[in-house]
Short mmCIF file of C-alpha atoms in Angstrom, two decimals:
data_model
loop_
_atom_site.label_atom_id
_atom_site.label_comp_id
_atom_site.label_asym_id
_atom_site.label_seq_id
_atom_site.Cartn_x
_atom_site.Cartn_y
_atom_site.Cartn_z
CA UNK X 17 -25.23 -19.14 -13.18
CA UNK X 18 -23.67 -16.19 -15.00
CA UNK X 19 -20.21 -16.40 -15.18
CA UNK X 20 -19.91 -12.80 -15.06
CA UNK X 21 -21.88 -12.65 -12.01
CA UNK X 22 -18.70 -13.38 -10.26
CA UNK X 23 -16.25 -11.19 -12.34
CA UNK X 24 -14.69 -8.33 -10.13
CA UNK X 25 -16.86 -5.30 -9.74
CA UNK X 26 -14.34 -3.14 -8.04
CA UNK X 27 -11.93 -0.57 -9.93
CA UNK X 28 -12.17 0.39 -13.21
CA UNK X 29 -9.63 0.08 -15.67
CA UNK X 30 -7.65 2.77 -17.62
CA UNK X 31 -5.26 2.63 -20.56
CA UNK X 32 -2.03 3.79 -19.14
CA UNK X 33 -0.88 4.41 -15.65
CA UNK X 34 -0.12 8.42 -13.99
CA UNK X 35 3.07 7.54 -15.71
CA UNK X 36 1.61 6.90 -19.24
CA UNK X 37 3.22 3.47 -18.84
CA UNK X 38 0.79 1.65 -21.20
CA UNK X 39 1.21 -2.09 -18.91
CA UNK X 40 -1.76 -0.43 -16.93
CA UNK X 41 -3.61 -3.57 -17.15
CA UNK X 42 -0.35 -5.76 -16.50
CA UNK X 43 0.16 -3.56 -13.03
CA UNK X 44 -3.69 -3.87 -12.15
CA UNK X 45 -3.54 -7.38 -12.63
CA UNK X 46 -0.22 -7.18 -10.25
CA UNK X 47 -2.17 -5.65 -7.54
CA UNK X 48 -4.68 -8.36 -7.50
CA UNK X 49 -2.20 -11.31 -7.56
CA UNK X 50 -0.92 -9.48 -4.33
CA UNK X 51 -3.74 -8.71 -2.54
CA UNK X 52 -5.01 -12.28 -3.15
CA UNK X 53 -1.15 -13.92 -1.71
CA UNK X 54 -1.43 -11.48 1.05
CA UNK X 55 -4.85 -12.12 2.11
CA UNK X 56 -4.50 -15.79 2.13
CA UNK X 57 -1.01 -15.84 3.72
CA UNK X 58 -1.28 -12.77 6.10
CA UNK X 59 -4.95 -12.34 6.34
CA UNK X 60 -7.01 -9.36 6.28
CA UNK X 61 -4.74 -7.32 9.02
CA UNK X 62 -1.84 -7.59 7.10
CA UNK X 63 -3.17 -7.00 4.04
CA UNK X 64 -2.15 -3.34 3.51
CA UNK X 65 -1.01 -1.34 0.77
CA UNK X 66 1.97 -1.27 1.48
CA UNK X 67 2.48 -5.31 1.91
CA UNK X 68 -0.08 -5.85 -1.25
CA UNK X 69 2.47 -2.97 -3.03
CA UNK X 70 5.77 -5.14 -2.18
CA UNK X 71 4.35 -8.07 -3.09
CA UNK X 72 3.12 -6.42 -6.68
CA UNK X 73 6.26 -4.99 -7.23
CA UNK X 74 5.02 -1.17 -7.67
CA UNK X 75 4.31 1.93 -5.61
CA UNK X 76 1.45 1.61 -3.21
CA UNK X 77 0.04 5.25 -4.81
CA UNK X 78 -0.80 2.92 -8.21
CA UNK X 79 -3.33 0.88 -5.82
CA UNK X 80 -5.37 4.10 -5.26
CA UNK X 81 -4.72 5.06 -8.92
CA UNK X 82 -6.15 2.38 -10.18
CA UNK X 83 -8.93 0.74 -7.72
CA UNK X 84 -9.46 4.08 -5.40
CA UNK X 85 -9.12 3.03 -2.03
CA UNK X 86 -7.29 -0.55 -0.56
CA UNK X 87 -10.83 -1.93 0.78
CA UNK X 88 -11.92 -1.84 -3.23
CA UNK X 89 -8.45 -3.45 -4.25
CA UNK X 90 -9.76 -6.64 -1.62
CA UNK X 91 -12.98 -6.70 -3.57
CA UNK X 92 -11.28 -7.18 -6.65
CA UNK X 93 -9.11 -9.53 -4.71
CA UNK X 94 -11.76 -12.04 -3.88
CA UNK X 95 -14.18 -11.19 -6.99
CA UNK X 96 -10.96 -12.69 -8.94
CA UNK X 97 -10.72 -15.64 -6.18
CA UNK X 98 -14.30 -16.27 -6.70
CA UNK X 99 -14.69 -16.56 -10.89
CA UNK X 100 -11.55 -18.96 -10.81
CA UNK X 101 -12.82 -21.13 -8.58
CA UNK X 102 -16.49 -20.72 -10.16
CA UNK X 103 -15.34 -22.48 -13.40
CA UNK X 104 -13.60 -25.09 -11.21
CA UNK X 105 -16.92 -25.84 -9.34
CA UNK X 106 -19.29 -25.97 -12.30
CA UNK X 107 -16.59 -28.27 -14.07
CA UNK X 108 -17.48 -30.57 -10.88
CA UNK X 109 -20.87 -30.11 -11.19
CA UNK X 110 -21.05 -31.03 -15.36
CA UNK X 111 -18.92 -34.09 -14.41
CA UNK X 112 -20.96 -35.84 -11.64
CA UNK X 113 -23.68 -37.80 -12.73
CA UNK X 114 -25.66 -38.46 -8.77
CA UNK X 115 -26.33 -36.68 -6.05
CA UNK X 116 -23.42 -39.07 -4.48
CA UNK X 117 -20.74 -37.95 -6.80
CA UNK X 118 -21.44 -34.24 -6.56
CA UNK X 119 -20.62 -35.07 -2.49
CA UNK X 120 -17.55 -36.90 -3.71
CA UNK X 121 -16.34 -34.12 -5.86
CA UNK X 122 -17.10 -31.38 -3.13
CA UNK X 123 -15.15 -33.13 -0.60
CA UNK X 124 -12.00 -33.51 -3.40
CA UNK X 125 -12.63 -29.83 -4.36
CA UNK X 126 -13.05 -28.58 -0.90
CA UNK X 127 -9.43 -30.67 0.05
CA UNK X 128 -7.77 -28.95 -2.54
CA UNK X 129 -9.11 -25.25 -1.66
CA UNK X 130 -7.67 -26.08 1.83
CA UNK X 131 -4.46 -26.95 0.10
CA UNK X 132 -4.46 -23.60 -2.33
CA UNK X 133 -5.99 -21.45 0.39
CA UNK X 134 -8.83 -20.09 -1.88
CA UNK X 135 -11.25 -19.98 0.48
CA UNK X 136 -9.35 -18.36 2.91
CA UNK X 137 -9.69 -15.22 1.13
CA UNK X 138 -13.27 -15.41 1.41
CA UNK X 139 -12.90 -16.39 5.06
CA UNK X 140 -10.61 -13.41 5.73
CA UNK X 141 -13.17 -10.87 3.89
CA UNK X 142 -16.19 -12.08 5.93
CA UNK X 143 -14.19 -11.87 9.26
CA UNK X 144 -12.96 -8.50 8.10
CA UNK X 145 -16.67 -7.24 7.26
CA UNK X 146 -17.83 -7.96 10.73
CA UNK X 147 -15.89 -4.95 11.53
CA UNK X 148 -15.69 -2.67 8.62
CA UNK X 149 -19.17 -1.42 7.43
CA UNK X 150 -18.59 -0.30 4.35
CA UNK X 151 -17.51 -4.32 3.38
CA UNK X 152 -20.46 -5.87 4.92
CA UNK X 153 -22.70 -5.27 1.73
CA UNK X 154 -19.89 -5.64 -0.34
CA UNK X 155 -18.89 -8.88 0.94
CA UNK X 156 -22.55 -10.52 1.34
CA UNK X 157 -23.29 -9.77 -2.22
CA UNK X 158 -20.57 -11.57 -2.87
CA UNK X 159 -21.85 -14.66 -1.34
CA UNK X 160 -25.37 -14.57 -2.78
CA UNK X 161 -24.32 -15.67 -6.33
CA UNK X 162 -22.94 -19.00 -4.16
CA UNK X 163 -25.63 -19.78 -2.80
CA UNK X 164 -27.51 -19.35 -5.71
CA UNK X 165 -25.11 -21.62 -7.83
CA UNK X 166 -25.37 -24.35 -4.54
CA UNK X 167 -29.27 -24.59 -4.80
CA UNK X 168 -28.88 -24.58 -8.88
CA UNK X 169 -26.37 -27.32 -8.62
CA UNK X 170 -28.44 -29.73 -5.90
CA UNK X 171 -32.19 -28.74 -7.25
CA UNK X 172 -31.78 -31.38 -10.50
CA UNK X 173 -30.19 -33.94 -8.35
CA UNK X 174 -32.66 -33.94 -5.29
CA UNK X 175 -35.63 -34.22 -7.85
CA UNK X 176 -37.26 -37.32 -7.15
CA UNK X 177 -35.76 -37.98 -4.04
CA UNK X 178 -37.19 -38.12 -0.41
CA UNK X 179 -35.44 -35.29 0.52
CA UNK X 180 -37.20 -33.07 -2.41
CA UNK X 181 -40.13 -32.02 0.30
CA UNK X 182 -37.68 -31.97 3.20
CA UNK X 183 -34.82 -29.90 2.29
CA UNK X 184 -35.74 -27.45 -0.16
CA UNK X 185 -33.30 -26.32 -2.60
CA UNK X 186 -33.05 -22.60 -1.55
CA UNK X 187 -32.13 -23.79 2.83
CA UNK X 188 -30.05 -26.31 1.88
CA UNK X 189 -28.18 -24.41 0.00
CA UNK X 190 -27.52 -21.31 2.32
CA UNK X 191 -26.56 -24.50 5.03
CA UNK X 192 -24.22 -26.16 2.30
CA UNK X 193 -22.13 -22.40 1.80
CA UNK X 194 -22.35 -21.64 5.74
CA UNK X 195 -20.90 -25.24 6.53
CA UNK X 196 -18.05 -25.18 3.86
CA UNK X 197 -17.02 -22.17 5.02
CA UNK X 198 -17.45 -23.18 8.65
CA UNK X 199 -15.68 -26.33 7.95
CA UNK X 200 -12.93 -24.29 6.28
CA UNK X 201 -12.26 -22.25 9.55
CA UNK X 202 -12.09 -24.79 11.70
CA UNK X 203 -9.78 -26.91 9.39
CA UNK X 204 -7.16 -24.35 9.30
CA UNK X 205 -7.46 -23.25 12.55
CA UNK X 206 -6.51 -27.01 14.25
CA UNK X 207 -4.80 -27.52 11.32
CA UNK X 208 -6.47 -30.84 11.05
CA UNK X 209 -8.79 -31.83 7.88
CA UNK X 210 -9.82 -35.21 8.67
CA UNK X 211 -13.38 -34.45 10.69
CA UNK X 212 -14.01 -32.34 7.66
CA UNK X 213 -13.43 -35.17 5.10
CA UNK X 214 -14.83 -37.81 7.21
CA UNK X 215 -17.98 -35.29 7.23
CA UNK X 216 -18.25 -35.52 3.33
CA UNK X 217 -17.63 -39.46 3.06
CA UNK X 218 -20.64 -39.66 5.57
CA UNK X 219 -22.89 -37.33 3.55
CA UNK X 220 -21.70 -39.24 0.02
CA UNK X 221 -23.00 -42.11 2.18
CA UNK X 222 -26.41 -40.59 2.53
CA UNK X 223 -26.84 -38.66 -0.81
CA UNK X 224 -25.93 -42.75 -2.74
CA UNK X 225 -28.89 -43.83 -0.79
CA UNK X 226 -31.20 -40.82 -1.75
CA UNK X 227 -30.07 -41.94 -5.59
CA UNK X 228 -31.37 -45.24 -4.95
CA UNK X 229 -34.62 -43.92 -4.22
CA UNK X 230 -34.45 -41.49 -7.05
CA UNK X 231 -33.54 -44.35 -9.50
CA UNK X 232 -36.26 -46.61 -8.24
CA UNK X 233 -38.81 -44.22 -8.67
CA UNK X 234 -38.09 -43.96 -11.97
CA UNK X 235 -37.97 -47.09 -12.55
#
């Protein structure tokens, strides 16, 4: 999968600011740090310019300046989320060698999003779009390329396996995103992990014995 695929798409940027300050870049990148902290600490509500602003250290007119409207400022907000923690998930993807260690790493990977609160962004935006048309688009394109990097990620490993026929690359995928992201809700809404990780050790369980039948038809 494309990197850039997951590069913001929101906002475009300009040399100098309405001030001919020529940090323009430095300020947009401000706005983004903020919008991402305020998102994943105050959630979608209380994510406003003004909070995003304070939190940027700048006048809330530079957010319009610079990304036209707050809603395009969130875009850019989780499109930045979402290509940071793309290189972090195909780094897990290069290093597992089975089906069972690609589990293994998504359970580690998905414990330490929980801890960093990068996929509450995501979480927030999605909740957020249920109520704002002009996000829902926005936000579910934004979700495609995932699903497309799950069922990229799982196709190799599943070849050869029983589960090849059963779960096709494609559904399992769109389950794997919908359950992480389920999973991530519930986990920080009890504020309790656990059934989450016990959920991945029992599906490593199941994906080492769908390597043993890979290996020993290759055999």
């Amino acid at each position: 999968m494309n990197k850039g695929y997951f590069v913001a798409q929101a906002g475009g940027k300009r040399s100098v600011d309405p001030a001919g300050n020529p940090s323009s870049a430095e300020t947009r990148a401000s706005l983004i740090e903020g919008a991402v902290a305020a998102l994943r600490e105050k959630g979608f509500a209380g994510a406003s310019a003004r909070e995003i602003a304070r939190r940027a250290g700048c006048n809330q007119g530079l957010i319009f300046y610079h990304f036209g409207s707050v809603a395009k400022l969130h875009l850019a907000a989780l499109d930045a989320v979402s290509s940071a923690r793309h290189e972090r998930y195909q780094a897990m993807v290069e290093e597992s060698k089975s089906l069972g260690d690609l589990v293994q790493a998504a359970g580690a990977v998905f414990d330490e999003d929980l801890n960093q609160g990068h996929v509450t962004v995501l979480v927030e935006m999605i909740a957020a779009a249920q109520f704002t048309p002009e996000l829902r688009s926005e936000v579910a394109a934004r979700i495609r390329p995932w699903r497309a990097f799950a069922a990229d990620s799982i196709r190799d490993e599943l070849a050869g396996s029983p589960a090849a026929r059963l779960l096709p690359p494609e559904e399992l995928a769109h389950a794997i995103v919908a359950l992480y992201l389920g999973l991530e809700m519930l986990a920080n809404l009890e504020g309790e992990r656990e059934p989450a990780l016990a959920l991945f050790d029992r599906a490593r369980k199941i994906a080492s014995v769908l390597d043993i039948f890979k290996r020993k038809r290759k055999a």
